[in-house]
Amino acid sequence: MATKYMVTSGFLGAGKTTAMIAFARNINGRGLGEAAILANDLGAGYIVDAEFTAAAGITTLPISGGCICYQHDNLVGKLHQLEATGADIVFSDIPGCGIGAMDHVYIELKENEAEEFELLPFTCIVDPERMRMVMPENADLNLPEEMKFLLDAQMAEADLIVLNKTDVISEAEAERIMDFIIGVYPDKKVMAMSSIMGAGVSEVVDYLLANRSEAKHREIGYGSDEFIAAESKMSWFNTRVYMQQREDKNLDFNEVIKDIFEGIRRGLNETGGNVPHLKMFAADSEEELTDFFKASLIGKDYEVTYDRKLDRKYSALSLIINARCAEDAVVMADIVADAVDDVAEKYNMKVRTFFMETFGMMEEGKGNIGKASRYE
């Protein structure tokens, strides 16, 4: 029997990971199949989403080092790995504000592995706050104007558009947003849910399992000047830092991490940059994950949201930080370093950086190999 597979796209902070977790839990809990998640990222490793998804009790594999759009054989191999664990339904995302997976993933699978995979509706997750950028109010969210193109393109590419986070708005507001989406994209299926609260999740899952994507090319401006302009405004930052209290005193690391968030916020306010999505994760054990912390920020003007806080105090902690930024890559690295240095001094900690990568989306040399450029 062919494995059911779905790509999940969406703007930074729309809730792609929590949506995929909600879908998988719903399917597994209702006995509709065995669902697993493939967590994709451009970076080389230490990705919050993969760690958090595994902590949520869902069979998860990471696929890093680039978008799934450009590693077809590796994608197929990872899907087969998940099949070997018993998964017959797999959800995967594409990084950040990515577009192009309809052509580079769905159509390639349809052409090359048609007997192996059933393609569920290509799904775009949107959230009420980001939708304000493209709705009539034309809200200024302190993000580059060029990024509106990416949100529009994601919806244009999808088979299904799901308004997430309905728990934070009224029913009337949800209907207003859905009516807007339907007006712009009358050929799309539009649904609503709250992946955190569970409202509407079963209805979306039922639709996904009952339908298949036609896997047809849609003109969304991929590779256009507008696409390049939007991508050029973005950078990636990933790091894992080990923090240890010098006297081995137990600390409330919830407060430490909160201070790092606030230090990054201060740095961005000073430079004028922003973080469409900043995520942090830490756990007591890579194997057990009995106690863990996961929090995120969808912009410097927003409150930090917590999926979970640490229950216990610790003398040391290994923290993963992922930032998807509207800021120069090197500047963002300096902002994070300054925030970590400040908490190290405040809490009398020594800090070691075990991993760090930062790159602009359009930069040469952002790949995982050494590369030289030469210009005449």
Short mmCIF file of C-alpha atoms in Angstrom, two decimals:
data_model
loop_
_atom_site.label_atom_id
_atom_site.label_comp_id
_atom_site.label_asym_id
_atom_site.label_seq_id
_atom_site.Cartn_x
_atom_site.Cartn_y
_atom_site.Cartn_z
CA MET A 1 0.00 0.00 0.00
CA ALA A 2 1.31 3.47 -0.91
CA THR A 3 2.34 5.78 1.92
CA LYS A 4 0.25 8.93 2.28
CA TYR A 5 2.43 12.05 2.21
CA MET A 6 1.68 15.74 2.72
CA VAL A 7 3.77 18.91 2.47
CA THR A 8 2.92 21.69 4.93
CA SER A 9 3.90 25.24 4.03
CA GLY A 10 3.25 28.51 5.81
CA PHE A 11 4.71 31.82 6.88
CA LEU A 12 7.21 31.92 9.73
CA GLY A 13 5.36 31.53 13.03
CA ALA A 14 2.07 30.37 11.51
CA GLY A 15 2.25 27.13 13.48
CA LYS A 16 3.35 24.53 10.92
CA THR A 17 5.02 22.29 13.48
CA THR A 18 2.18 22.41 16.00
CA ALA A 19 -0.26 21.78 13.15
CA MET A 20 1.63 18.68 12.01
CA ILE A 21 1.82 17.43 15.60
CA ALA A 22 -1.94 17.99 15.99
CA PHE A 23 -2.66 16.12 12.75
CA ALA A 24 -0.41 13.20 13.72
CA ARG A 25 -1.83 12.91 17.23
CA ASN A 26 -5.37 13.05 15.90
CA ILE A 27 -4.70 10.31 13.36
CA ASN A 28 -2.85 8.08 15.81
CA GLY A 29 -5.40 8.67 18.57
CA ARG A 30 -8.38 7.85 16.35
CA GLY A 31 -6.75 4.77 14.88
CA LEU A 32 -6.82 6.19 11.35
CA GLY A 33 -3.26 5.10 10.63
CA GLU A 34 0.25 5.58 11.98
CA ALA A 35 1.40 9.14 11.35
CA ALA A 36 4.96 10.43 11.51
CA ILE A 37 6.70 13.75 10.83
CA LEU A 38 9.69 14.71 8.70
CA ALA A 39 11.11 17.99 10.04
CA ASN A 40 12.91 20.01 7.35
CA ASP A 41 15.32 22.89 7.75
CA LEU A 42 17.96 24.72 5.72
CA GLY A 43 20.50 24.49 8.52
CA ALA A 44 22.96 21.71 9.15
CA GLY A 45 21.56 20.54 12.47
CA TYR A 46 20.24 21.32 15.97
CA ILE A 47 16.73 22.24 14.87
CA VAL A 48 14.12 23.08 17.52
CA ASP A 49 11.18 21.71 15.51
CA ALA A 50 12.69 18.23 15.20
CA GLU A 51 13.53 18.12 18.91
CA PHE A 52 10.10 19.41 19.96
CA THR A 53 8.20 17.05 17.67
CA ALA A 54 10.09 14.07 19.09
CA ALA A 55 9.35 15.33 22.60
CA ALA A 56 5.66 15.40 21.69
CA GLY A 57 5.73 11.63 21.25
CA ILE A 58 5.51 11.56 17.44
CA THR A 59 7.88 9.43 15.38
CA THR A 60 10.13 12.05 13.81
CA LEU A 61 13.10 12.25 11.47
CA PRO A 62 15.03 15.42 10.64
CA ILE A 63 16.01 16.26 7.07
CA SER A 64 18.39 19.20 7.18
CA GLY A 65 21.06 20.88 5.12
CA GLY A 66 18.60 22.33 2.60
CA CYS A 67 14.98 22.47 1.54
CA ILE A 68 13.33 19.19 0.54
CA CYS A 69 12.76 20.85 -2.84
CA TYR A 70 16.42 20.26 -3.68
CA GLN A 71 17.19 16.83 -2.20
CA HIS A 72 14.72 14.49 -3.85
CA ASP A 73 16.62 11.24 -3.34
CA ASN A 74 17.29 12.04 0.30
CA LEU A 75 13.62 12.89 0.81
CA VAL A 76 12.50 9.57 -0.66
CA GLY A 77 15.05 7.77 1.49
CA LYS A 78 13.81 9.47 4.65
CA LEU A 79 10.21 8.62 3.77
CA HIS A 80 11.18 4.97 3.39
CA GLN A 81 12.95 5.14 6.77
CA LEU A 82 9.71 6.32 8.37
CA GLU A 83 7.79 3.59 6.54
CA ALA A 84 10.15 1.07 8.13
CA THR A 85 9.07 2.29 11.59
CA GLY A 86 5.44 1.51 10.69
CA ALA A 87 4.35 4.95 9.47
CA ASP A 88 1.78 4.96 6.66
CA ILE A 89 1.10 8.72 6.79
CA VAL A 90 3.93 11.27 6.78
CA PHE A 91 3.71 15.04 7.20
CA SER A 92 6.66 17.25 6.32
CA ASP A 93 7.21 20.98 6.24
CA ILE A 94 9.36 23.23 4.11
CA PRO A 95 11.60 25.81 5.79
CA GLY A 96 10.63 29.30 6.75
CA CYS A 97 8.69 31.08 4.04
CA GLY A 98 9.58 28.51 1.41
CA ILE A 99 7.69 28.13 -1.86
CA GLY A 100 8.15 25.85 -4.86
CA ALA A 101 7.50 22.44 -3.28
CA MET A 102 4.50 21.76 -5.53
CA ASP A 103 6.84 21.58 -8.52
CA HIS A 104 9.98 20.30 -6.85
CA VAL A 105 8.44 17.78 -4.45
CA TYR A 106 4.88 16.83 -5.42
CA ILE A 107 5.29 16.80 -9.19
CA GLU A 108 8.64 15.01 -8.96
CA LEU A 109 7.12 12.34 -6.70
CA LYS A 110 4.17 12.01 -9.07
CA GLU A 111 6.49 11.57 -12.05
CA ASN A 112 9.08 9.31 -10.44
CA GLU A 113 7.44 7.48 -7.50
CA ALA A 114 3.76 7.48 -8.39
CA GLU A 115 3.19 3.94 -7.09
CA GLU A 116 4.97 4.59 -3.79
CA PHE A 117 3.22 7.68 -2.45
CA GLU A 118 -0.31 9.09 -2.32
CA LEU A 119 -0.08 12.87 -2.28
CA LEU A 120 -2.46 14.42 0.24
CA PRO A 121 -3.62 18.02 -0.36
CA PHE A 122 -0.69 20.42 -0.37
CA THR A 123 -1.51 22.49 2.73
CA CYS A 124 -0.66 26.08 3.64
CA ILE A 125 -1.05 27.08 7.29
CA VAL A 126 -1.83 30.77 7.86
CA ASP A 127 -2.32 32.69 11.10
CA PRO A 128 -4.52 35.70 11.88
CA GLU A 129 -1.68 38.10 12.69
CA ARG A 130 0.34 37.56 9.51
CA MET A 131 -2.82 37.64 7.38
CA ARG A 132 -3.22 41.27 8.41
CA MET A 133 -0.26 42.09 6.15
CA VAL A 134 -2.15 41.15 2.99
CA MET A 135 -5.71 42.01 4.02
CA PRO A 136 -7.27 45.43 3.37
CA GLU A 137 -5.84 46.94 6.59
CA ASN A 138 -2.33 46.43 5.13
CA ALA A 139 -0.91 46.15 8.65
CA ASP A 140 2.69 47.14 9.34
CA LEU A 141 4.21 44.26 11.34
CA ASN A 142 7.75 45.63 11.27
CA LEU A 143 8.65 43.17 8.53
CA PRO A 144 10.06 44.05 5.10
CA GLU A 145 7.35 44.89 2.59
CA GLU A 146 8.81 42.29 0.22
CA MET A 147 7.77 39.43 2.51
CA LYS A 148 4.11 39.89 1.61
CA PHE A 149 4.94 38.27 -1.72
CA LEU A 150 5.89 35.03 0.06
CA LEU A 151 2.62 34.78 2.00
CA ASP A 152 0.60 35.39 -1.16
CA ALA A 153 2.67 32.84 -3.09
CA GLN A 154 2.26 30.18 -0.40
CA MET A 155 -1.52 30.46 -0.54
CA ALA A 156 -1.50 30.47 -4.34
CA GLU A 157 0.56 27.26 -4.39
CA ALA A 158 -1.62 25.28 -1.97
CA ASP A 159 -4.53 22.91 -2.48
CA LEU A 160 -5.82 23.60 1.04
CA ILE A 161 -5.43 26.76 3.15
CA VAL A 162 -5.94 26.32 6.89
CA LEU A 163 -6.43 29.32 9.17
CA ASN A 164 -4.69 28.33 12.41
CA LYS A 165 -4.79 29.88 15.91
CA THR A 166 -8.54 30.48 15.93
CA ASP A 167 -8.33 30.33 19.73
CA VAL A 168 -6.83 33.83 19.76
CA ILE A 169 -9.58 35.51 17.70
CA SER A 170 -13.37 35.68 17.69
CA GLU A 171 -15.55 33.51 15.48
CA ALA A 172 -16.56 36.62 13.54
CA GLU A 173 -12.91 37.52 12.90
CA ALA A 174 -12.15 33.98 11.75
CA GLU A 175 -15.04 34.16 9.29
CA ARG A 176 -13.83 37.55 8.03
CA ILE A 177 -10.35 36.19 7.33
CA MET A 178 -11.69 33.06 5.67
CA ASP A 179 -14.03 35.13 3.49
CA PHE A 180 -11.05 37.23 2.41
CA ILE A 181 -9.00 34.14 1.48
CA ILE A 182 -11.93 32.63 -0.45
CA GLY A 183 -12.43 35.93 -2.28
CA VAL A 184 -8.79 35.97 -3.43
CA TYR A 185 -8.50 32.21 -4.04
CA PRO A 186 -12.00 30.94 -4.88
CA ASP A 187 -10.63 27.64 -6.20
CA LYS A 188 -9.03 26.70 -2.85
CA LYS A 189 -10.48 24.69 -0.01
CA VAL A 190 -10.34 26.89 3.11
CA MET A 191 -10.72 25.57 6.65
CA ALA A 192 -10.01 26.78 10.19
CA MET A 193 -8.66 25.22 13.36
CA SER A 194 -6.68 25.72 16.55
CA SER A 195 -3.82 23.24 16.60
CA ILE A 196 -3.13 24.11 20.25
CA MET A 197 -6.70 23.69 21.51
CA GLY A 198 -7.71 20.99 19.02
CA ALA A 199 -10.81 22.74 17.67
CA GLY A 200 -11.37 21.88 14.01
CA VAL A 201 -8.39 19.50 13.80
CA SER A 202 -10.51 16.37 13.22
CA GLU A 203 -12.38 18.07 10.39
CA VAL A 204 -9.11 19.05 8.68
CA VAL A 205 -7.69 15.54 9.14
CA ASP A 206 -10.84 13.99 7.67
CA TYR A 207 -10.53 16.24 4.62
CA LEU A 208 -6.84 15.46 4.18
CA LEU A 209 -7.33 11.71 4.31
CA ALA A 210 -10.32 11.77 1.96
CA ASN A 211 -8.67 13.85 -0.78
CA ARG A 212 -5.61 13.79 -3.02
CA SER A 213 -3.59 16.52 -4.69
CA GLU A 214 -3.68 16.78 -8.47
CA ALA A 215 0.00 17.82 -8.23
CA LYS A 216 -0.29 20.43 -10.99
CA HIS A 217 2.02 23.36 -11.65
CA ARG A 218 0.74 26.74 -10.48
CA GLU A 219 2.34 29.99 -11.46
CA ILE A 220 3.35 31.65 -8.17
CA GLY A 221 6.29 33.81 -9.20
CA TYR A 222 8.95 31.36 -8.05
CA GLY A 223 12.36 32.67 -9.14
CA SER A 224 10.92 36.09 -10.05
CA ASP A 225 12.41 39.44 -9.07
CA GLU A 226 9.81 39.65 -6.30
CA PHE A 227 10.84 36.23 -4.99
CA ILE A 228 14.53 37.17 -4.98
CA ALA A 229 13.80 40.49 -3.27
CA ALA A 230 11.83 38.75 -0.51
CA GLU A 231 14.41 36.00 0.02
CA SER A 232 17.23 38.55 0.16
CA LYS A 233 15.64 40.11 3.25
CA MET A 234 15.94 36.90 5.25
CA SER A 235 18.72 35.17 7.16
CA TRP A 236 19.05 32.00 9.24
CA PHE A 237 20.75 31.60 12.62
CA ASN A 238 21.14 28.34 14.55
CA THR A 239 23.22 27.63 17.63
CA ARG A 240 23.60 25.26 20.57
CA VAL A 241 25.17 26.70 23.68
CA TYR A 242 26.05 24.95 26.93
CA MET A 243 25.57 27.07 30.06
CA GLN A 244 26.87 26.01 33.48
CA GLN A 245 26.60 27.86 36.77
CA ARG A 246 30.17 28.35 38.01
CA GLU A 247 29.40 27.21 41.57
CA ASP A 248 27.13 24.38 40.38
CA LYS A 249 24.11 26.08 41.95
CA ASN A 250 20.73 25.10 40.55
CA LEU A 251 19.07 27.88 38.56
CA ASP A 252 15.58 28.49 37.27
CA PHE A 253 16.55 28.29 33.61
CA ASN A 254 13.08 29.45 32.63
CA GLU A 255 14.23 32.87 33.84
CA VAL A 256 17.59 32.54 32.11
CA ILE A 257 15.98 31.75 28.77
CA LYS A 258 13.44 34.54 29.22
CA ASP A 259 16.33 36.96 29.73
CA ILE A 260 17.97 35.73 26.51
CA PHE A 261 14.73 36.39 24.62
CA GLU A 262 14.59 39.90 26.04
CA GLY A 263 18.26 40.52 25.26
CA ILE A 264 17.66 39.56 21.63
CA ARG A 265 14.60 41.83 21.55
CA ARG A 266 16.71 44.75 22.81
CA GLY A 267 19.38 44.08 20.22
CA LEU A 268 16.85 44.01 17.39
CA ASN A 269 15.30 47.27 18.58
CA GLU A 270 18.75 48.85 18.45
CA THR A 271 19.51 47.63 14.92
CA GLY A 272 16.00 47.97 13.49
CA GLY A 273 15.87 44.29 12.51
CA ASN A 274 13.25 41.70 13.39
CA VAL A 275 12.72 37.97 13.87
CA PRO A 276 9.62 36.60 12.14
CA HIS A 277 10.33 33.44 14.15
CA LEU A 278 12.71 32.85 17.06
CA LYS A 279 12.58 29.45 18.82
CA MET A 280 14.39 27.95 21.80
CA PHE A 281 14.43 24.39 23.12
CA ALA A 282 16.12 22.55 25.98
CA ALA A 283 15.48 19.19 27.64
CA ASP A 284 16.76 17.17 30.56
CA SER A 285 17.72 14.19 28.40
CA GLU A 286 17.99 13.35 24.72
CA GLU A 287 16.44 9.94 25.38
CA GLU A 288 13.73 10.43 28.00
CA LEU A 289 12.64 14.06 27.47
CA THR A 290 10.81 14.02 30.80
CA ASP A 291 11.35 17.74 31.35
CA PHE A 292 11.75 20.25 28.53
CA PHE A 293 11.34 23.87 27.55
CA LYS A 294 10.05 25.19 24.23
CA ALA A 295 9.17 28.79 23.50
CA SER A 296 8.91 31.05 20.49
CA LEU A 297 8.61 34.66 19.40
CA ILE A 298 6.97 35.75 16.13
CA GLY A 299 8.43 39.26 16.16
CA LYS A 300 10.12 41.72 18.46
CA ASP A 301 6.80 43.46 19.15
CA TYR A 302 5.10 40.30 20.48
CA GLU A 303 5.08 38.40 23.74
CA VAL A 304 7.03 35.16 24.01
CA THR A 305 4.71 32.13 23.74
CA TYR A 306 5.46 28.96 25.70
CA ASP A 307 4.57 25.44 24.64
CA ARG A 308 6.15 24.22 27.86
CA LYS A 309 8.47 25.41 30.65
CA LEU A 310 10.98 23.43 32.69
CA ASP A 311 9.57 21.88 35.84
CA ARG A 312 12.87 21.60 37.70
CA LYS A 313 15.96 23.69 38.37
CA TYR A 314 19.36 22.77 36.95
CA SER A 315 23.01 23.75 37.38
CA ALA A 316 23.68 23.42 33.63
CA LEU A 317 21.68 23.42 30.42
CA SER A 318 22.27 22.85 26.71
CA LEU A 319 20.07 25.28 24.77
CA ILE A 320 19.17 25.25 21.08
CA ILE A 321 18.33 28.62 19.52
CA ASN A 322 16.89 28.96 15.99
CA ALA A 323 16.18 32.40 14.52
CA ARG A 324 14.64 33.15 11.12
CA CYS A 325 15.45 36.80 10.73
CA ALA A 326 14.77 39.97 8.85
CA GLU A 327 18.27 41.11 9.71
CA ASP A 328 21.80 40.73 8.40
CA ALA A 329 23.13 37.28 9.27
CA VAL A 330 26.32 38.52 10.95
CA VAL A 331 24.46 41.21 12.89
CA MET A 332 21.99 38.59 14.15
CA ALA A 333 24.84 36.39 15.34
CA ASP A 334 26.26 39.33 17.29
CA ILE A 335 22.86 40.11 18.84
CA VAL A 336 22.44 36.54 20.10
CA ALA A 337 26.03 36.39 21.36
CA ASP A 338 25.54 39.62 23.32
CA ALA A 339 22.29 38.34 24.86
CA VAL A 340 23.96 35.08 25.95
CA ASP A 341 26.98 36.93 27.34
CA ASP A 342 24.70 39.17 29.39
CA VAL A 343 22.93 36.25 31.07
CA ALA A 344 26.25 34.50 31.64
CA GLU A 345 27.41 37.49 33.63
CA LYS A 346 24.09 37.95 35.44
CA TYR A 347 23.82 34.32 36.58
CA ASN A 348 27.57 33.68 37.03
CA MET A 349 27.74 31.08 34.28
CA LYS A 350 30.39 29.85 31.92
CA VAL A 351 29.19 29.35 28.35
CA ARG A 352 30.49 27.17 25.54
CA THR A 353 29.18 27.29 21.99
CA PHE A 354 29.11 23.79 20.52
CA PHE A 355 27.50 24.70 17.21
CA MET A 356 26.72 27.89 15.34
CA GLU A 357 25.71 28.71 11.78
CA THR A 358 24.37 31.87 10.25
CA PHE A 359 23.74 32.72 6.64
CA GLY A 360 21.71 35.01 4.43
CA MET A 361 19.20 33.30 2.16
CA MET A 362 20.89 34.61 -0.99
CA GLU A 363 24.48 34.30 0.20
CA GLU A 364 27.06 32.34 -1.70
CA GLY A 365 28.72 29.78 0.51
CA LYS A 366 25.67 29.02 2.64
CA GLY A 367 25.85 25.32 1.78
CA ASN A 368 27.63 22.61 3.70
CA ILE A 369 30.77 22.46 1.55
CA GLY A 370 33.76 24.73 1.24
CA LYS A 371 33.24 27.10 -1.66
CA ALA A 372 35.29 29.79 -3.39
CA SER A 373 34.06 32.55 -5.67
CA ARG A 374 36.08 34.48 -8.20
CA TYR A 375 35.12 37.61 -10.10
CA GLU A 376 36.97 39.22 -13.02
#
